[in-house]
CSV table of C-alpha atoms in Angstrom, one decimal:
chain,number,residue,atom,x,y,z
Q,1,MET,CA,7.0,-3.9,16.5
Q,2,PHE,CA,7.6,-1.3,19.7
Q,3,TRP,CA,10.1,0.6,17.3
Q,4,PHE,CA,7.3,0.4,14.4
Q,5,ARG,CA,4.6,1.2,16.5
Q,6,SER,CA,6.6,4.4,17.1
Q,7,HIS,CA,7.4,4.8,13.7
Q,8,LEU,CA,4.0,4.8,12.6
Q,9,GLN,CA,2.7,7.2,14.9
Q,10,GLN,CA,5.0,9.6,13.0
Q,11,LEU,CA,3.9,8.8,10.0
Q,12,THR,CA,0.0,8.8,10.9
Q,13,LEU,CA,0.9,12.1,11.9
Q,14,GLN,CA,2.6,13.5,8.8
Q,15,ASN,CA,-0.2,12.7,6.8
Q,16,GLY,CA,-2.7,14.8,8.9
Q,17,GLY,CA,-3.4,11.7,11.2
Q,18,GLY,CA,-6.6,10.5,9.3
Q,19,ASP,CA,-5.0,7.9,7.3
Q,20,ASN,CA,-4.5,4.9,7.3
Q,21,VAL,CA,-0.7,4.7,6.2
Q,22,LEU,CA,-0.3,1.1,5.7
Q,23,GLY,CA,-4.0,0.3,3.7
Q,24,ASN,CA,-1.6,0.7,0.7
Q,25,ALA,CA,1.5,-0.3,1.4
Q,26,LEU,CA,3.6,-3.7,1.1
Q,27,VAL,CA,4.7,-4.7,5.0
Q,28,ALA,CA,8.4,-6.8,4.3
Q,29,LEU,CA,7.9,-8.5,7.4
Q,30,GLY,CA,11.6,-10.3,7.8
Q,31,GLU,CA,14.1,-12.0,7.7
Q,32,ILE,CA,13.4,-13.0,10.8
Q,33,GLY,CA,15.6,-15.8,13.1
Q,34,GLY,CA,19.0,-16.0,11.9
Q,35,ASN,CA,20.3,-13.9,14.4
Q,36,ASP,CA,18.6,-15.7,17.1
Q,37,TYR,CA,19.9,-18.9,15.7
Q,38,ASN,CA,23.3,-17.2,14.9
Q,39,PHE,CA,23.7,-15.9,18.3
Q,40,ALA,CA,23.1,-19.6,20.0
Q,41,PHE,CA,25.0,-21.7,17.7
Q,42,ASN,CA,28.2,-19.3,17.6
Q,43,LYS,CA,27.9,-19.7,21.6
Q,44,GLY,CA,28.1,-23.3,21.3
Q,45,VAL,CA,24.3,-24.1,21.8
Q,46,PRO,CA,23.8,-27.8,21.6
Q,47,ARG,CA,22.0,-28.2,17.6
Q,48,GLU,CA,18.7,-29.5,19.2
Q,49,THR,CA,18.1,-27.1,21.3
Q,50,VAL,CA,18.4,-24.8,18.8
Q,51,ARG,CA,15.9,-26.3,16.9
Q,52,ALA,CA,13.9,-26.1,20.1
Q,53,PHE,CA,13.7,-21.9,19.5
Q,54,VAL,CA,12.0,-22.6,16.4
Q,55,PRO,CA,8.2,-22.5,16.7
Q,56,ALA,CA,8.3,-19.7,19.2
Q,57,VAL,CA,10.2,-17.5,16.8
Q,58,VAL,CA,7.8,-18.7,14.5
Q,59,ASP,CA,5.2,-17.8,16.8
Q,60,LYS,CA,6.4,-13.8,17.2
Q,61,LEU,CA,6.4,-13.4,13.8
Q,62,ALA,CA,3.1,-14.4,13.0
Q,63,ALA,CA,2.1,-12.6,16.0
Q,64,ALA,CA,4.1,-9.3,14.1
Q,65,VAL,CA,2.2,-9.6,11.8
Q,66,GLU,CA,-1.6,-10.3,13.2
Q,67,GLU,CA,-0.8,-7.0,15.0
Q,68,MET,CA,-0.5,-5.3,11.6
Q,69,ILE,CA,-3.2,-6.6,10.2
Q,70,GLY,CA,-5.0,-5.4,13.0
Q,71,MET,CA,-3.1,-1.8,12.4
Q,72,GLY,CA,-4.8,-1.9,8.7
Q,73,ALA,CA,-2.0,-3.5,6.6
Q,74,ARG,CA,-3.3,-6.0,3.7
Q,75,ALA,CA,0.4,-7.0,1.6
Q,76,PHE,CA,3.1,-8.6,3.3
Q,77,VAL,CA,6.3,-10.6,1.5
Q,78,VAL,CA,7.6,-13.1,4.5
Q,79,PRO,CA,11.1,-14.2,3.3
Q,80,GLY,CA,12.2,-17.6,4.9
Q,81,ASN,CA,15.8,-18.4,6.9
Q,82,LEU,CA,18.7,-18.4,4.1
Q,83,PRO,CA,20.6,-21.6,3.9
Q,84,PHE,CA,23.6,-20.4,6.3
Q,85,GLY,CA,25.2,-23.9,5.7
Q,86,CYS,CA,26.7,-22.3,2.6
Q,87,ALA,CA,27.8,-19.4,4.8
Q,88,PRO,CA,31.6,-18.5,4.8
Q,89,LEU,CA,31.7,-17.5,8.9
Q,90,TYR,CA,29.8,-21.4,9.4
Q,91,LEU,CA,31.7,-23.2,7.0
Q,92,GLN,CA,34.9,-21.2,9.5
Q,93,ARG,CA,33.2,-21.7,12.4
Q,94,PHE,CA,32.7,-25.4,11.7
Q,95,ARG,CA,35.3,-26.6,10.1
Q,96,GLY,CA,36.5,-29.0,11.8
Q,97,ALA,CA,33.0,-30.9,10.8
Q,98,ALA,CA,33.2,-34.6,9.4
Q,99,ALA,CA,32.9,-35.0,5.7
Q,100,SER,CA,29.6,-36.3,6.1
Q,101,GLU,CA,28.1,-32.7,7.4
Q,102,TYR,CA,29.1,-31.8,4.2
Q,103,ASP,CA,26.9,-31.7,1.2
Q,104,ALA,CA,28.9,-33.6,-1.6
Q,105,ARG,CA,27.4,-31.5,-4.0
Q,106,THR,CA,27.6,-27.8,-3.3
Q,107,GLY,CA,30.4,-28.0,-0.2
Q,108,CYS,CA,28.0,-26.9,2.4
Q,109,LEU,CA,27.0,-27.8,5.8
Q,110,ALA,CA,24.0,-30.0,5.5
Q,111,TRP,CA,23.0,-30.0,8.6
Q,112,PHE,CA,23.1,-26.7,9.1
Q,113,ASN,CA,21.1,-26.4,5.6
Q,114,ARG,CA,18.3,-28.7,6.3
Q,115,PHE,CA,17.6,-26.8,10.2
Q,116,ALA,CA,17.6,-23.1,7.3
Q,117,GLU,CA,14.3,-25.8,5.6
Q,118,TYR,CA,13.1,-26.8,9.1
Q,119,HIS,CA,12.2,-23.1,9.5
Q,120,ASN,CA,11.0,-22.4,6.5
Q,121,GLN,CA,8.6,-25.7,6.9
Q,122,VAL,CA,7.2,-24.1,9.9
Q,123,LEU,CA,6.9,-20.4,8.6
Q,124,THR,CA,5.5,-21.5,5.8
Q,125,ALA,CA,3.1,-23.2,7.4
Q,126,ARG,CA,2.2,-20.7,9.3
Q,127,LEU,CA,1.6,-18.4,7.0
Q,128,ASP,CA,-1.0,-20.7,5.5
Q,129,GLU,CA,-3.3,-20.6,8.3
Q,130,LEU,CA,-2.6,-16.9,8.8
Q,131,ARG,CA,-4.1,-17.6,5.1
Q,132,ARG,CA,-7.0,-18.8,6.3
Q,133,LEU,CA,-8.1,-16.2,9.1
Q,134,HIS,CA,-7.3,-13.6,7.1
Q,135,PRO,CA,-8.6,-14.3,3.6
Q,136,ASP,CA,-8.4,-10.4,2.7
Q,137,VAL,CA,-5.4,-10.4,3.3
Q,138,THR,CA,-2.4,-11.1,0.6
Q,139,ILE,CA,0.3,-12.8,2.3
Q,140,VAL,CA,3.5,-13.9,0.0
Q,141,TYR,CA,6.1,-16.3,1.2
Q,142,ALA,CA,9.5,-15.6,-0.3
Q,143,ASP,CA,12.2,-17.9,-1.0
Q,144,TRP,CA,15.2,-17.0,-0.4
Q,145,TYR,CA,16.5,-20.4,1.1
Q,146,GLY,CA,15.2,-21.6,-3.0
Q,147,ALA,CA,17.0,-19.2,-4.4
Q,148,MET,CA,20.1,-19.1,-3.1
Q,149,THR,CA,20.5,-22.4,-3.1
Q,150,SER,CA,20.2,-22.4,-7.0
Q,151,ILE,CA,22.8,-20.4,-6.7
Q,152,PHE,CA,24.9,-22.6,-4.6
Q,153,GLN,CA,24.3,-25.7,-6.6
Q,154,SER,CA,25.0,-23.8,-10.1
Q,155,PRO,CA,27.2,-21.2,-9.6
Q,156,GLY,CA,28.8,-20.2,-13.0
Q,157,LYS,CA,25.6,-20.6,-14.9
Q,158,LEU,CA,24.6,-17.8,-12.8
Q,159,GLY,CA,27.9,-16.2,-13.5
Q,160,PHE,CA,29.5,-16.6,-9.9
Q,161,THR,CA,33.0,-18.1,-9.7
Q,162,ASN,CA,33.2,-17.7,-5.8
Q,163,ALA,CA,30.6,-19.3,-4.3
Q,164,LEU,CA,32.1,-20.7,-0.4
Q,165,GLY,CA,34.2,-17.1,0.1
Q,166,SER,CA,33.6,-14.1,1.0
Q,167,CYS,CA,35.0,-10.8,-0.7
Q,168,CYS,CA,35.3,-9.4,2.4
Q,169,GLY,CA,37.7,-9.9,5.2
Q,170,ASN,CA,39.1,-13.7,5.3
Q,171,GLN,CA,39.6,-16.1,8.0
Q,172,SER,CA,41.8,-13.6,10.0
Q,173,VAL,CA,40.7,-10.5,9.8
Q,174,PRO,CA,36.8,-9.6,9.6
Q,175,CYS,CA,35.2,-7.5,7.4
Q,176,GLY,CA,35.6,-4.0,8.2
Q,177,LYS,CA,39.2,-4.3,10.4
Q,178,LYS,CA,42.2,-2.7,9.9
Q,179,GLY,CA,43.9,-4.9,7.2
Q,180,CYS,CA,41.6,-6.9,5.7
Q,181,ALA,CA,41.1,-7.8,2.0
Q,182,VAL,CA,38.2,-6.9,-0.1
Q,183,CYS,CA,38.0,-8.7,-3.8
Q,184,ASP,CA,38.3,-6.7,-6.8
Q,185,ASP,CA,34.5,-7.3,-8.2
Q,186,PRO,CA,31.7,-8.5,-5.5
Q,187,SER,CA,29.6,-9.2,-8.2
Q,188,MET,CA,31.4,-12.9,-8.8
Q,189,TYR,CA,30.9,-13.7,-5.2
Q,190,VAL,CA,27.9,-15.0,-3.1
Q,191,SER,CA,28.9,-13.6,0.2
Q,192,TRP,CA,29.9,-9.9,1.0
Q,193,ASP,CA,31.7,-10.3,4.0
Q,194,GLY,CA,31.3,-14.3,5.7
Q,195,THR,CA,27.6,-13.9,6.6
Q,196,HIS,CA,26.2,-11.3,4.1
Q,197,PRO,CA,25.3,-12.0,0.3
Q,198,THR,CA,26.7,-9.7,-2.5
Q,199,GLU,CA,24.3,-7.1,-4.1
Q,200,ALA,CA,24.2,-9.7,-7.2
Q,201,VAL,CA,23.0,-12.2,-4.7
Q,202,TYR,CA,20.5,-10.3,-4.2
Q,203,LYS,CA,19.0,-9.6,-7.4
Q,204,VAL,CA,18.8,-13.5,-8.1
Q,205,ILE,CA,16.8,-13.2,-4.9
Q,206,ALA,CA,14.8,-10.2,-5.8
Q,207,ASP,CA,13.8,-11.2,-9.7
Q,208,GLY,CA,12.8,-14.9,-8.1
Q,209,VAL,CA,10.6,-12.9,-5.8
Q,210,LEU,CA,9.3,-10.5,-7.9
Q,211,HIS,CA,8.5,-13.5,-11.0
Q,212,GLY,CA,8.7,-16.1,-10.2
Q,213,PRO,CA,9.6,-19.4,-8.8
Q,214,HIS,CA,10.6,-18.3,-5.7
Q,215,ALA,CA,7.5,-17.1,-4.2
Q,216,SER,CA,4.3,-18.4,-2.8
Q,217,PRO,CA,1.1,-18.5,-3.2
Q,218,VAL,CA,2.1,-16.4,-6.3
Q,219,PRO,CA,5.0,-14.3,-7.4
Q,220,LEU,CA,4.8,-10.9,-5.5
Q,221,ALA,CA,4.4,-9.3,-8.4
Q,222,LYS,CA,1.8,-10.7,-9.6
Q,223,THR,CA,0.2,-9.6,-6.7
Q,224,CYS,CA,0.8,-5.7,-7.9
Q,225,PRO,CA,-0.4,-5.9,-11.5
Q,226,PRO,CA,0.8,-2.9,-13.2
Q,227,SER,CA,-2.6,-0.6,-13.6
């Protein structure tokens, strides 16, 4: 928000200083929280300790929405967390987990996905509160988790042949490092580098948020019908 306030000040000056720059803008806020949790889990912080971070993370996000409403913003799209229990780097980091830790249907680490679901539940409840407080503001929740889960449950139906591997890098050489290998066709993979989705996955997410069913209370496209 510190950076954004500075950037907004520059935009306002460029527009002559009088117009509300955010009044007709769509503010994409997030995904937020992923790095807070990733850093803690990778440092070995106990799971339940990290779970206790969630309300504070969501409070910060909600405070940012409130601040930008005060700046004049009237339309937001707020993504939830991804199912990071399916991310190759998590599968590698926790590969010694017991068989009971995995979702038999997807091969993902079930506890970490339940954690992401918990974050998303806290977030959606808070967004409901913000909608009641600001009925003149449009706040669309982007269900990135649901969109990606649909891929992991039936990857072949959507054209993905490698759901749990990464296109760039491998278990010994991370993406971007000397000697790392890159797959021939990223569109066949769900993960680009072990953490971030490929463009093909982002297309599935974007379609689900724009046109449904992975957005609430309505698909994003319906909030701005063509004139």
